[in-house]
Coordinates of C-alpha atoms and ligand atoms in Angstrom, one line a residue:
X1111 CA 148.5 121.5 -24.4
X1112 CA 151.4 123.7 -23.5
X1113 CA 155.1 122.9 -24.4
X1114 CA 156.1 123.2 -20.8
X1115 CA 154.0 120.3 -19.9
X1116 CA 156.0 118.1 -22.1
X1117 CA 159.7 119.3 -21.6
X1118 CA 162.1 116.4 -21.6
X1119 CA 165.4 116.6 -19.6
X1120 CA 168.6 114.9 -20.6
X1121 CA 168.1 112.5 -17.7
X1122 CA 164.7 111.5 -18.6
X1123 CA 165.5 111.4 -22.3
X1124 CA 168.8 109.3 -22.4
X1125 CA 169.4 108.0 -19.0
X1126 CA 171.3 109.1 -16.1
X1127 CA 175.0 110.0 -16.3
X1128 CA 176.6 107.7 -13.7
X1129 CA 177.8 109.5 -10.6
X1130 CA 181.2 108.0 -11.3
X1131 CA 181.4 109.8 -14.6
X1132 CA 184.3 112.4 -14.4
X1133 CA 184.4 113.5 -18.0
X1134 CA 185.6 116.8 -19.1
X1135 CA 183.7 120.2 -19.5
X1136 CA 182.9 121.0 -23.2
X1137 CA 185.8 123.4 -23.6
X1138 CA 188.2 120.8 -22.6
X1139 CA 187.8 119.0 -25.9
X1140 CA 191.4 120.0 -27.1
X1141 CA 192.9 118.9 -23.9
X1142 CA 191.2 115.5 -23.8
X1143 CA 193.7 112.8 -23.6
X1144 CA 192.4 109.4 -24.9
X1145 CA 194.3 106.2 -24.6
X1146 CA 194.0 105.5 -28.4
X1147 CA 194.2 108.1 -31.1
X1148 CA 196.5 107.1 -34.0
X1149 CA 197.4 103.4 -33.8
X1150 CA 199.2 101.0 -36.1
X1151 CA 198.3 97.7 -34.5
X1152 CA 195.7 95.1 -34.3
X1153 CA 195.1 92.5 -31.5
X1154 CA 196.2 88.9 -32.7
X1155 CA 197.1 86.0 -30.6
X1156 CA 197.1 87.9 -27.3
X1157 CA 199.2 90.8 -28.2
X1158 CA 198.8 94.2 -30.0
X1159 CA 200.9 93.5 -33.2
X1160 CA 201.7 95.7 -36.2
X1161 CA 199.1 95.4 -39.0
X1162 CA 200.5 93.7 -42.1
X1163 CA 199.5 96.3 -44.8
X1164 CA 200.1 100.0 -45.2
X1165 CA 196.6 101.3 -45.7
X1166 CA 195.0 103.4 -43.0
X1167 CA 191.5 104.8 -42.2
X1168 CA 190.9 108.0 -40.3
X1169 CA 188.6 108.6 -37.3
X1170 CA 186.5 111.7 -37.3
X1171 CA 184.8 113.6 -34.6
X1172 CA 181.3 114.2 -36.0
X1173 CA 180.8 117.1 -33.6
X1174 CA 183.6 119.1 -35.2
X1175 CA 184.3 117.3 -38.4
X1176 CA 187.9 117.1 -37.4
X1177 CA 190.0 114.0 -37.8
X1178 CA 191.6 113.0 -34.4
X1179 CA 192.5 109.3 -34.9
X1180 CA 193.5 106.7 -37.4
X1181 CA 193.8 102.9 -37.6
X1182 CA 195.3 100.3 -40.0
X1183 CA 193.1 99.2 -42.9
X1184 CA 193.6 95.6 -42.3
X1185 CA 194.5 93.0 -45.0
X1186 CA 193.6 89.4 -45.9
X1187 CA 197.0 88.5 -44.1
X1188 CA 195.8 90.1 -40.9
X1189 CA 192.5 88.1 -41.2
X1190 CA 194.5 84.9 -41.8
X1191 CA 196.7 85.4 -38.8
X1192 CA 193.7 86.3 -36.5
X1193 CA 191.6 83.3 -37.6
X1194 CA 194.6 81.1 -37.4
X1195 CA 195.2 82.3 -33.7
X1196 CA 191.4 81.7 -33.0
X1197 CA 191.5 78.3 -34.3
X1198 CA 194.6 77.4 -32.4
X1199 CA 193.0 78.7 -29.2
X1200 CA 189.8 76.9 -29.9
X1201 CA 191.6 73.6 -30.4
X1202 CA 194.1 74.4 -27.7
X1203 CA 191.7 74.2 -24.8
X1204 CA 189.3 77.3 -24.5
X1205 CA 186.5 75.0 -25.9
X1206 CA 187.1 72.3 -23.3
X1207 CA 187.1 74.4 -20.2
X1208 CA 184.1 73.9 -18.0
X1209 CA 181.5 76.7 -18.7
X1210 CA 181.9 77.8 -15.1
X1211 CA 185.6 78.4 -15.8
X1212 CA 184.8 80.5 -18.7
X1213 CA 182.1 82.4 -16.6
X1214 CA 184.9 83.3 -14.1
X1215 CA 186.7 84.9 -17.0
X1216 CA 183.5 86.8 -18.1
X1217 CA 183.2 88.2 -14.4
X1218 CA 186.8 89.3 -14.6
X1219 CA 186.4 91.1 -17.8
X1220 CA 183.4 93.0 -16.5
X1221 CA 185.4 94.2 -13.7
X1222 CA 188.1 95.3 -16.0
X1223 CA 185.5 97.1 -18.2
X1224 CA 184.2 98.9 -15.3
X1225 CA 187.7 100.3 -14.6
X1226 CA 187.8 101.6 -18.2
X1227 CA 184.4 103.1 -18.1
X1228 CA 185.3 106.8 -18.5
X1229 CA 187.8 106.1 -21.3
X1230 CA 185.2 103.9 -23.1
X1231 CA 182.6 106.6 -22.9
X1232 CA 184.9 109.4 -24.1
X1233 CA 186.3 107.4 -27.0
X1234 CA 182.8 106.3 -28.1
X1235 CA 181.5 109.8 -28.1
X1236 CA 184.3 111.3 -29.9
X1237 CA 184.0 108.5 -32.6
X1238 CA 180.2 108.6 -33.3
X1239 CA 178.9 111.7 -31.4
X1240 CA 176.8 109.8 -29.1
X1241 CA 175.6 112.0 -26.2
X1242 CA 178.0 111.3 -23.2
X1243 CA 174.9 110.3 -21.1
X1244 CA 174.3 107.7 -23.7
X1245 CA 177.9 106.3 -24.1
X1246 CA 178.6 106.3 -20.3
X1247 CA 175.6 104.1 -20.1
X1248 CA 177.0 101.9 -22.7
X1249 CA 180.2 101.2 -20.7
X1250 CA 178.1 100.1 -17.7
X1251 CA 175.8 98.2 -19.8
X1252 CA 178.8 96.3 -21.4
X1253 CA 180.0 95.1 -18.0
X1254 CA 176.5 94.0 -17.2
X1255 CA 176.1 92.1 -20.3
X1256 CA 179.3 90.0 -19.3
X1257 CA 177.8 89.4 -15.9
X1258 CA 174.5 88.3 -17.2
X1259 CA 176.1 85.6 -19.6
X1260 CA 178.2 84.3 -16.8
X1261 CA 175.0 83.3 -15.0
X1262 CA 174.2 81.0 -17.9
X1263 CA 177.2 78.6 -17.1
X1264 CA 174.8 76.7 -15.0
X1265 CA 172.5 76.1 -18.0
X1266 CA 175.4 74.8 -20.0
X1267 CA 176.6 72.5 -17.3
X1268 CA 173.1 71.0 -16.7
X1269 CA 173.2 67.4 -17.7
X1270 CA 170.6 66.8 -20.4
X1271 CA 169.8 63.1 -20.9
X1272 CA 166.6 62.2 -22.9
X1273 CA 165.1 58.7 -22.9
X1274 CA 163.8 57.3 -26.3
X1275 CA 160.0 57.6 -26.2
X1276 CA 159.4 53.9 -26.4
X1277 CA 162.4 52.9 -24.1
X1278 CA 165.4 50.9 -25.1
X1279 CA 168.0 53.6 -24.5
X1280 CA 168.7 57.3 -24.1
X1281 CA 170.4 60.3 -25.9
X1282 CA 173.0 62.5 -24.1
X1283 CA 172.6 65.9 -25.5
X1284 CA 175.8 67.9 -25.8
X1285 CA 175.9 71.7 -26.3
X1286 CA 179.2 72.2 -28.1
X1287 CA 180.7 75.5 -29.0
X1288 CA 180.4 76.2 -32.6
X1289 CA 183.8 77.1 -33.3
X1290 CA 185.7 80.2 -34.6
X1291 CA 183.2 83.1 -35.0
X1292 CA 183.4 86.3 -36.9
X1293 CA 181.8 89.2 -35.2
X1294 CA 180.9 92.4 -37.2
X1295 CA 179.3 95.4 -35.6
X1296 CA 177.9 98.8 -36.7
X1297 CA 178.9 102.3 -35.6
X1298 CA 175.8 103.4 -33.6
X1299 CA 176.4 101.3 -30.5
X1300 CA 180.0 100.2 -31.2
X1301 CA 180.7 98.8 -27.7
X1302 CA 177.4 97.0 -26.8
X1303 CA 176.5 95.6 -30.2
X1304 CA 179.9 93.8 -30.2
X1305 CA 179.8 92.8 -26.5
X1306 CA 176.4 91.3 -27.0
X1307 CA 178.1 88.8 -29.5
X1308 CA 181.3 88.4 -27.7
X1309 CA 180.0 87.6 -24.2
X1310 CA 177.8 84.5 -25.3
X1311 CA 180.5 83.4 -27.8
X1312 CA 183.1 83.2 -25.0
X1313 CA 180.8 81.5 -22.5
X1314 CA 179.9 78.9 -25.1
X1315 CA 183.6 78.1 -25.7
X1316 CA 183.9 79.8 -29.0
X1317 CA 186.9 82.0 -30.0
X1318 CA 186.4 85.1 -32.0
X1319 CA 187.7 87.6 -34.6
X1320 CA 186.0 90.9 -34.5
X1321 CA 185.8 93.8 -36.9
X1322 CA 184.3 97.1 -35.6
X1323 CA 182.7 99.5 -38.2
X1324 CA 185.1 101.9 -39.9
X1325 CA 183.8 105.1 -38.1
X1326 CA 184.3 103.6 -34.7
X1327 CA 187.4 101.4 -34.7
X1328 CA 189.1 102.7 -31.4
X1329 CA 186.5 102.3 -28.4
X1330 CA 186.5 98.6 -28.7
X1331 CA 190.2 98.5 -28.2
X1332 CA 189.4 99.2 -24.5
X1333 CA 187.2 96.1 -24.3
X1334 CA 190.0 94.1 -25.8
X1335 CA 192.3 95.5 -23.2
X1336 CA 189.8 94.4 -20.4
X1337 CA 189.9 90.9 -21.9
X1338 CA 193.6 90.9 -21.9
X1339 CA 193.8 92.2 -18.3
X1340 CA 191.3 89.5 -17.3
X1341 CA 193.9 86.8 -18.4
X1342 CA 191.9 85.3 -21.2
X1343 CA 194.2 83.0 -23.0
X1344 CA 196.1 84.2 -26.2
X1345 CA 194.1 83.7 -29.5
X1346 CA 190.7 83.5 -27.9
X1347 CA 189.9 87.1 -28.7
X1348 CA 191.3 88.9 -31.8
X1349 CA 190.5 92.3 -33.2
X1350 CA 191.2 93.6 -36.7
X1351 CA 190.3 97.0 -38.1
X1352 CA 189.4 97.9 -41.7
X1353 CA 186.7 98.5 -44.3
X1354 CA 183.6 96.6 -45.2
X1355 CA 185.8 94.7 -47.8
X1356 CA 187.8 93.3 -44.9
X1357 CA 184.5 92.4 -43.3
X1358 CA 183.8 90.4 -46.5
X1359 CA 187.0 88.7 -46.4
X1360 CA 186.4 87.6 -42.8
X1361 CA 183.0 86.4 -43.4
X1362 CA 184.1 84.1 -46.2
X1363 CA 187.3 82.9 -44.6
X1364 CA 187.4 79.2 -44.7
X1365 CA 188.5 79.0 -41.1
X1366 CA 185.4 80.8 -39.6
X1367 CA 182.6 78.6 -38.4
X1368 CA 179.9 81.1 -37.6
X1369 CA 179.2 84.7 -38.5
X1370 CA 177.3 87.2 -36.3
X1371 CA 176.5 90.6 -37.7
X1372 CA 174.7 93.8 -36.8
X1373 CA 174.2 96.4 -39.5
X1374 CA 172.2 97.4 -42.3
X1375 CA 169.7 95.2 -44.3
X1376 CA 171.7 95.5 -47.7
X1377 CA 175.0 94.4 -46.1
X1378 CA 173.1 91.8 -44.1
X1379 CA 171.7 90.3 -47.3
X1380 CA 175.3 90.1 -48.8
X1381 CA 176.5 88.4 -45.6
X1382 CA 173.5 85.9 -45.7
X1383 CA 174.3 85.1 -49.3
X1384 CA 177.9 84.4 -48.6
X1385 CA 176.9 82.3 -45.5
X1386 CA 174.3 80.4 -47.6
X1387 CA 176.9 79.4 -50.2
X1388 CA 179.2 78.3 -47.4
X1389 CA 176.4 76.7 -45.3
X1390 CA 177.8 78.7 -42.4
X1391 CA 175.4 79.6 -39.6
X1392 CA 174.8 83.3 -39.4
X1393 CA 173.0 85.7 -37.0
X1394 CA 171.8 89.0 -38.6
X1395 CA 170.5 92.0 -36.5
X1396 CA 169.5 94.4 -39.3
X1397 CA 167.5 97.6 -39.9
X1398 CA 164.1 98.7 -38.8
X1399 CA 161.2 101.0 -39.2
X1400 CA 159.3 100.5 -36.0
X1401 CA 156.0 102.1 -35.0
X1402 CA 154.5 103.4 -31.8
X1403 CA 150.8 103.0 -31.6
X1404 CA 149.3 105.7 -29.4
X1405 CA 146.0 104.2 -28.2
X1406 CA 143.0 106.6 -27.5
X1407 CA 143.5 106.1 -23.7
X1408 CA 147.3 106.9 -23.7
X1409 CA 148.7 109.2 -21.1
X1410 CA 150.6 111.9 -23.2
X1411 CA 152.5 113.4 -20.3
X1412 CA 153.9 109.9 -19.4
X1413 CA 154.6 109.3 -23.2
X1414 CA 156.5 112.6 -23.4
X1415 CA 158.8 111.7 -20.6
X1416 CA 160.0 108.7 -22.4
X1417 CA 159.6 109.8 -25.9
X1418 CA 163.3 110.6 -26.8
X1419 CA 164.4 107.3 -25.5
X1420 CA 161.6 105.3 -27.2
X1421 CA 161.6 107.2 -30.5
X1422 CA 164.7 109.2 -31.0
X1423 CA 167.3 107.5 -28.8
X1424 CA 170.9 108.3 -29.7
X1425 CA 170.0 111.1 -32.1
X1426 CA 167.7 108.7 -33.9
X1427 CA 170.5 106.2 -34.5
X1428 CA 169.1 103.4 -32.9
X1429 CA 167.8 100.2 -34.7
X1430 CA 164.6 99.5 -32.8
X1431 CA 163.3 103.0 -32.0
X1432 CA 159.7 103.8 -33.1
X1433 CA 160.2 106.7 -35.5
X1434 CA 156.6 106.4 -36.8
X1435 CA 154.1 107.4 -34.3
X1436 CA 150.4 106.4 -35.0
X1437 CA 147.9 108.7 -33.5
X1438 CA 144.2 108.2 -33.2
X1439 CA 142.3 110.7 -35.4
X1440 CA 140.5 112.1 -32.5
X1441 CA 143.7 113.0 -30.6
X1442 CA 145.9 113.6 -33.6
X1443 CA 146.7 117.3 -33.2
X1444 CA 147.3 116.8 -29.4
X1445 CA 149.8 114.1 -30.2
X1446 CA 151.6 116.2 -32.7
X1447 CA 151.8 119.0 -30.4
X1448 CA 153.2 116.8 -27.6
X1449 CA 155.7 115.2 -29.9
X1450 CA 156.8 118.6 -31.4
X1451 CA 157.1 120.2 -27.9
X1452 CA 159.1 117.3 -26.5
X1453 CA 161.6 117.0 -29.3
X1454 CA 161.9 120.9 -29.6
X1455 CA 162.8 121.0 -25.9
X1456 CA 165.6 118.4 -26.1
X1457 CA 168.9 120.3 -26.0
X1458 CA 171.1 119.7 -29.2
X1459 CA 174.8 120.5 -28.6
X1460 CA 178.3 119.1 -27.8
X1461 CA 177.9 115.3 -27.2
X1462 CA 180.7 115.7 -24.5
X1463 CA 178.3 117.8 -22.5
X1464 CA 176.3 115.7 -20.0
X1465 CA 173.2 118.1 -20.6
X1466 CA 173.1 117.3 -24.4
X1467 CA 170.1 115.2 -25.5
X1468 CA 170.8 115.3 -29.3
X1469 CA 174.3 115.2 -30.9
X1470 CA 175.4 115.3 -34.4
X1471 CA 174.8 112.5 -37.1
X1472 CA 177.6 110.0 -36.6
X1473 CA 179.2 110.4 -40.0
X1474 CA 179.1 112.9 -42.9
X1475 CA 177.5 110.5 -45.2
X1476 CA 174.8 109.8 -42.6
X1477 CA 174.2 113.6 -42.2
X1478 CA 173.7 113.9 -45.9
X1479 CA 171.2 110.9 -45.9
X1480 CA 169.1 112.5 -43.2
X1481 CA 169.0 115.9 -44.9
X1482 CA 167.9 114.1 -48.1
X1483 CA 165.1 112.4 -46.3
X1484 CA 164.0 115.7 -44.7
X1485 CA 163.8 117.1 -48.3
X1486 CA 161.9 114.1 -49.4
X1487 CA 159.3 114.4 -46.8
X1488 CA 158.6 118.0 -47.7
X1489 CA 158.5 117.2 -51.4
X1490 CA 156.0 114.5 -50.7
X1491 CA 153.7 116.9 -48.7
X1492 CA 154.4 116.2 -45.1
X1493 CA 154.4 119.1 -42.7
X1494 CA 157.6 120.0 -40.6
X1495 CA 156.5 121.0 -37.1
X1496 CA 159.9 121.5 -35.6
X1497 CA 163.5 121.2 -37.0
X1498 CA 164.0 120.4 -40.6
X1499 CA 167.2 122.2 -41.2
X1500 CA 170.8 121.9 -40.6
X1501 CA 171.7 123.0 -37.1
X1502 CA 174.2 125.7 -36.9
X1503 CA 176.1 125.5 -33.7
X1504 CA 179.1 127.7 -32.5
X1505 CA 181.8 127.1 -29.9
X1506 CA 184.0 125.1 -32.3
X1507 CA 181.3 122.8 -33.5
X1508 CA 180.8 124.8 -36.8
X1509 CA 182.1 121.8 -38.8
X1510 CA 180.0 119.3 -37.1
X1511 CA 177.3 117.1 -38.8
X1512 CA 174.4 118.5 -36.8
X1513 CA 170.8 118.2 -38.2
X1514 CA 168.0 119.6 -36.2
X1515 CA 165.7 117.0 -34.6
X1516 CA 162.7 116.9 -36.8
X1517 CA 159.1 116.0 -36.6
X1518 CA 156.8 115.6 -39.6
X1519 CA 153.1 115.7 -39.3
X1520 CA 150.5 114.8 -42.0
X1521 CA 152.5 111.8 -43.0
X1522 CA 150.9 109.2 -45.1
X1523 CA 151.9 105.5 -45.3
X1524 CA 153.3 105.7 -48.7
X1525 CA 155.7 108.5 -48.2
X1526 CA 159.4 107.5 -48.3
X1527 CA 159.9 108.9 -44.7
X1528 CA 157.2 106.6 -43.4
X1529 CA 158.5 103.5 -45.2
X1530 CA 162.5 103.6 -45.2
X1531 CA 164.8 103.6 -42.3
X1532 CA 166.3 107.0 -42.0
X1533 CA 168.6 106.4 -39.1
X1534 CA 168.6 110.0 -37.9
X1535 CA 166.5 112.4 -35.8
X1536 CA 163.4 112.4 -37.8
X1537 CA 160.0 111.3 -36.5
X1538 CA 156.8 110.9 -38.5
X1539 CA 153.3 111.1 -37.1
X1540 CA 150.5 109.3 -38.9
X1541 CA 146.8 109.4 -38.3
X1542 CA 144.6 106.2 -37.8
X1543 CA 140.9 105.8 -37.5
X1544 CA 140.6 102.5 -35.6
X1545 CA 142.9 100.1 -33.7
X1546 CA 142.6 97.6 -36.7
X1547 CA 143.9 100.2 -39.0
X1548 CA 146.7 101.1 -36.6
X1549 CA 147.9 97.6 -36.3
X1550 CA 147.7 97.2 -40.2
X1551 CA 149.9 100.4 -40.5
X1552 CA 152.3 99.1 -38.1
X1553 CA 152.7 95.8 -39.7
X1554 CA 152.7 97.1 -43.3
X1555 CA 156.5 97.3 -43.6
X1556 CA 159.2 95.0 -44.8
X1557 CA 161.0 95.3 -41.3
X1558 CA 159.9 93.8 -38.1
X1559 CA 162.3 94.9 -35.3
X1560 CA 160.7 97.0 -32.6
X1561 CA 157.4 98.7 -31.7
X1562 CA 155.6 100.3 -28.9
X1563 CA 152.1 100.7 -27.6
X1564 CA 151.2 103.6 -25.5
X1565 CA 148.0 103.1 -23.5
X1566 CA 146.6 103.2 -19.9
X1567 CA 144.7 99.9 -19.9
X1568 CA 147.5 97.3 -19.7
X1569 CA 145.4 94.5 -21.0
X1570 CA 144.2 96.3 -24.1
X1571 CA 147.8 97.3 -24.7
X1572 CA 149.1 93.9 -24.5
X1573 CA 146.4 92.7 -26.9
X1574 CA 147.7 95.2 -29.4
X1575 CA 151.3 94.2 -28.7
X1576 CA 150.5 90.6 -29.4
X1577 CA 149.2 91.7 -32.9
X1578 CA 152.4 93.4 -33.8
X1579 CA 154.6 91.4 -36.2
X1580 CA 158.0 92.3 -34.7
X1581 CA 160.7 90.8 -32.5
X1582 CA 160.1 93.1 -29.6
X1583 CA 157.4 95.4 -28.4
X1584 CA 157.3 97.8 -25.4
X1585 CA 154.4 98.9 -23.5
X1586 CA 154.8 102.6 -22.7
X1587 CA 158.5 102.2 -22.6
X1588 CA 161.2 100.3 -24.5
X1589 CA 164.5 98.8 -23.4
X1590 CA 166.3 95.7 -24.1
X1591 CA 166.4 93.1 -21.4
X1592 CA 169.6 90.9 -21.2
X1593 CA 167.6 87.8 -20.4
X1594 CA 164.8 88.2 -23.2
X1595 CA 165.6 87.3 -26.8
X1596 CA 166.0 90.3 -29.0
X1597 CA 165.8 89.9 -32.8
X1598 CA 164.1 91.0 -36.0
X1599 CA 161.5 89.5 -38.2
X1600 CA 161.4 89.8 -42.0
X1601 CA 164.1 92.2 -43.4
X1602 CA 165.2 93.1 -39.8
X1603 CA 167.2 89.9 -39.5
X1604 CA 167.7 86.3 -38.8
X1605 CA 168.1 84.7 -35.3
X1606 CA 168.2 86.4 -31.9
X1607 CA 170.7 87.8 -29.4
X1608 CA 170.3 88.2 -25.7
X1609 CA 169.0 85.3 -23.3
X1610 CA 169.5 81.7 -23.6
X1611 CA 168.4 82.0 -27.2
X1612 CA 171.3 84.4 -27.9
X1613 CA 173.7 81.8 -26.3
X1614 CA 172.2 79.1 -28.3
X1615 CA 173.4 80.9 -31.5
X1616 CA 177.0 79.9 -30.5
X1617 CA 176.3 76.3 -29.8
X1618 CA 176.2 73.3 -31.9
X1619 CA 174.2 70.4 -30.6
X1620 CA 175.2 66.8 -30.6
X1621 CA 173.1 63.7 -29.4
X1622 CA 174.9 60.7 -28.3
X1623 CA 172.6 57.7 -28.3
X1624 CA 173.3 54.9 -25.9
X1625 CA 171.9 52.0 -24.1
X1626 CA 173.4 52.0 -20.7
Ligands
NAP3080 P1 176.6 98.6 -42.3 O1 177.0 99.7 -43.3 O2 175.8 97.5 -42.7 O3 177.9 98.1 -41.6 C1 177.8 97.2 -40.4 C2 179.2 96.6 -40.4 O4 179.5 95.8 -41.5 C3 180.5 97.5 -40.5 O5 181.4 97.0 -39.6 C4 180.8 97.5 -41.9 O6 182.2 97.9 -42.1 C5 180.7 96.1 -42.2 N1 180.5 95.7 -43.6 C6 180.2 96.5 -44.6 N2 180.1 95.8 -45.8 C7 180.4 94.4 -45.4 C8 180.5 93.3 -46.2 N3 180.2 93.3 -47.5 N4 180.8 92.2 -45.5 C9 181.0 92.3 -44.2 N5 180.9 93.3 -43.5 C10 180.6 94.4 -44.1 O7 175.8 99.3 -41.1 P2 176.2 100.7 -40.4 O8 175.9 101.9 -41.4 O9 177.5 100.5 -39.7 O10 175.1 100.7 -39.2 C11 173.7 101.2 -39.4 C12 172.8 100.1 -39.6 O11 172.9 99.1 -38.5 C13 171.3 100.5 -39.6 O12 170.7 99.8 -40.7 C14 170.7 100.0 -38.2 O13 169.3 99.7 -38.2 C15 171.5 98.7 -38.1 N6 171.5 98.3 -36.7 C16 170.8 97.1 -36.4 C17 170.8 96.9 -35.1 C18 170.0 95.5 -34.6 O14 170.2 95.0 -33.6 N7 169.1 95.1 -35.4 C19 171.4 97.5 -34.1 C20 172.1 98.6 -34.5 C21 172.2 99.0 -35.8 P3 182.4 99.5 -42.4 O15 181.9 100.3 -41.3 O16 183.9 99.5 -42.7 O17 181.7 99.7 -43.8
MG3081 MG1 177.6 101.9 -43.4

């Protein structure tokens, strides 16, 4: 198989740059004017207000290593004020609006997000190095998440009266909002992983205090601006910035009724422990180590076209991607060649360039982590077929955190690169002898988030997907669907997001029994 048969373009790999995108050329980096760079305020009770403390955290462009922004390192006083404002707004009427009235706000927010799409994409890319094709898709996706949840108002308004099984009365079932919610997001998709919490929380009638990840504290301010422009009442939405310590303060605040978190498994465990002690409902979307099972009848050309999106999306910094590829022994070399050629053909470069498929690692510490895993893979005897080094880029990107997209062949199930979440551009290709072994290999992990089956026979592929012990599986492609539940099993999390199931996470049921 030749490498040209499997070349991946940026469009195939990371999605189309919307025609409306009017971002700058690469050499315009220095001239970029973004709405938010160095800021000293947080959003509390309907206004940007000075943060209480004096600490600051810097924002670094991972493509250059240069600091270009900074935000307040919030304090317990900021959290107190934000939770207090959220409580007041909850009690003050937001929770009692008809769901369709709240849905109307969601639709207005979506329109306001659309107006800010370019600024959102550029800010996101400068914060975390996501290829601009990826981050412009994120802004459009954020608007569509708000629109999707607006459609669920009807579900909330539907009357739910259930007779007692043996007669003699009935129960009116109410779906009340759970209260003030703490929303905490990671840096890899800083916009959507917060919006997927914010939209259902608002529709349900909850009010929120949000804390973005330290590397990505600026992009979400534009969503907050959209919320304010949509006329959402003061106090319904609050945003604080600060470290993980501030996140912990927020999680434990006595005024918080529910916590929704996306991030790493170790931090998720700490949050679960805190919420356990407080008997506070919690949703956790955590790490993963997902597998793509290549069935013997798989179409490798088709697989190649979607490979970056399925297995190395966002420079490998996506929770559900299948970074372990399980290939049948009879086609092992063919699969290794295809994966190697496809990954090697993806352009690595300035994430502001729409042609870029692979950007930098989002942070310096993530960059070091990825390089450590590459070293570990070599030390344990795996074979690098492409990449495997620091990527040296010119044109002002010399200080960036670029690791070459890397493929390892001859990986065995016990190697660290096969078991642990790397969260960078590293794929392992393992060999299996029969489908039972492939399923066992895929399920032999502490995680259970995503997965893929590549195969031509749809029924056979579905039968294998049914045997995979994970929250989501794709057949020949992977994408999350706003209306289908997304969540992790085992160490990948607790509860679900998206769909009616994701809305339920922000509801508290009440049954009123009566004999009319
Ligand atoms: P992380 O280190 O766990 O941090 C996530 C968020 O939690 C950040 O806002 C962080 O703030 C905050 N935080 C840290 N310690 C905290 C504590 N003790 N209490 C409360 N909040 C705390 O994760 P990350 O490094 O940002 O993101 C990468 C991880 O996210 C990967 O493991 C990835 O798999 C996972 N992820 C999962 C999904 C999913 O849907 N399942 C999606 C995307 C990513 P600081 O940034 O200030 O530390
Ligand atoms: Mg972290």
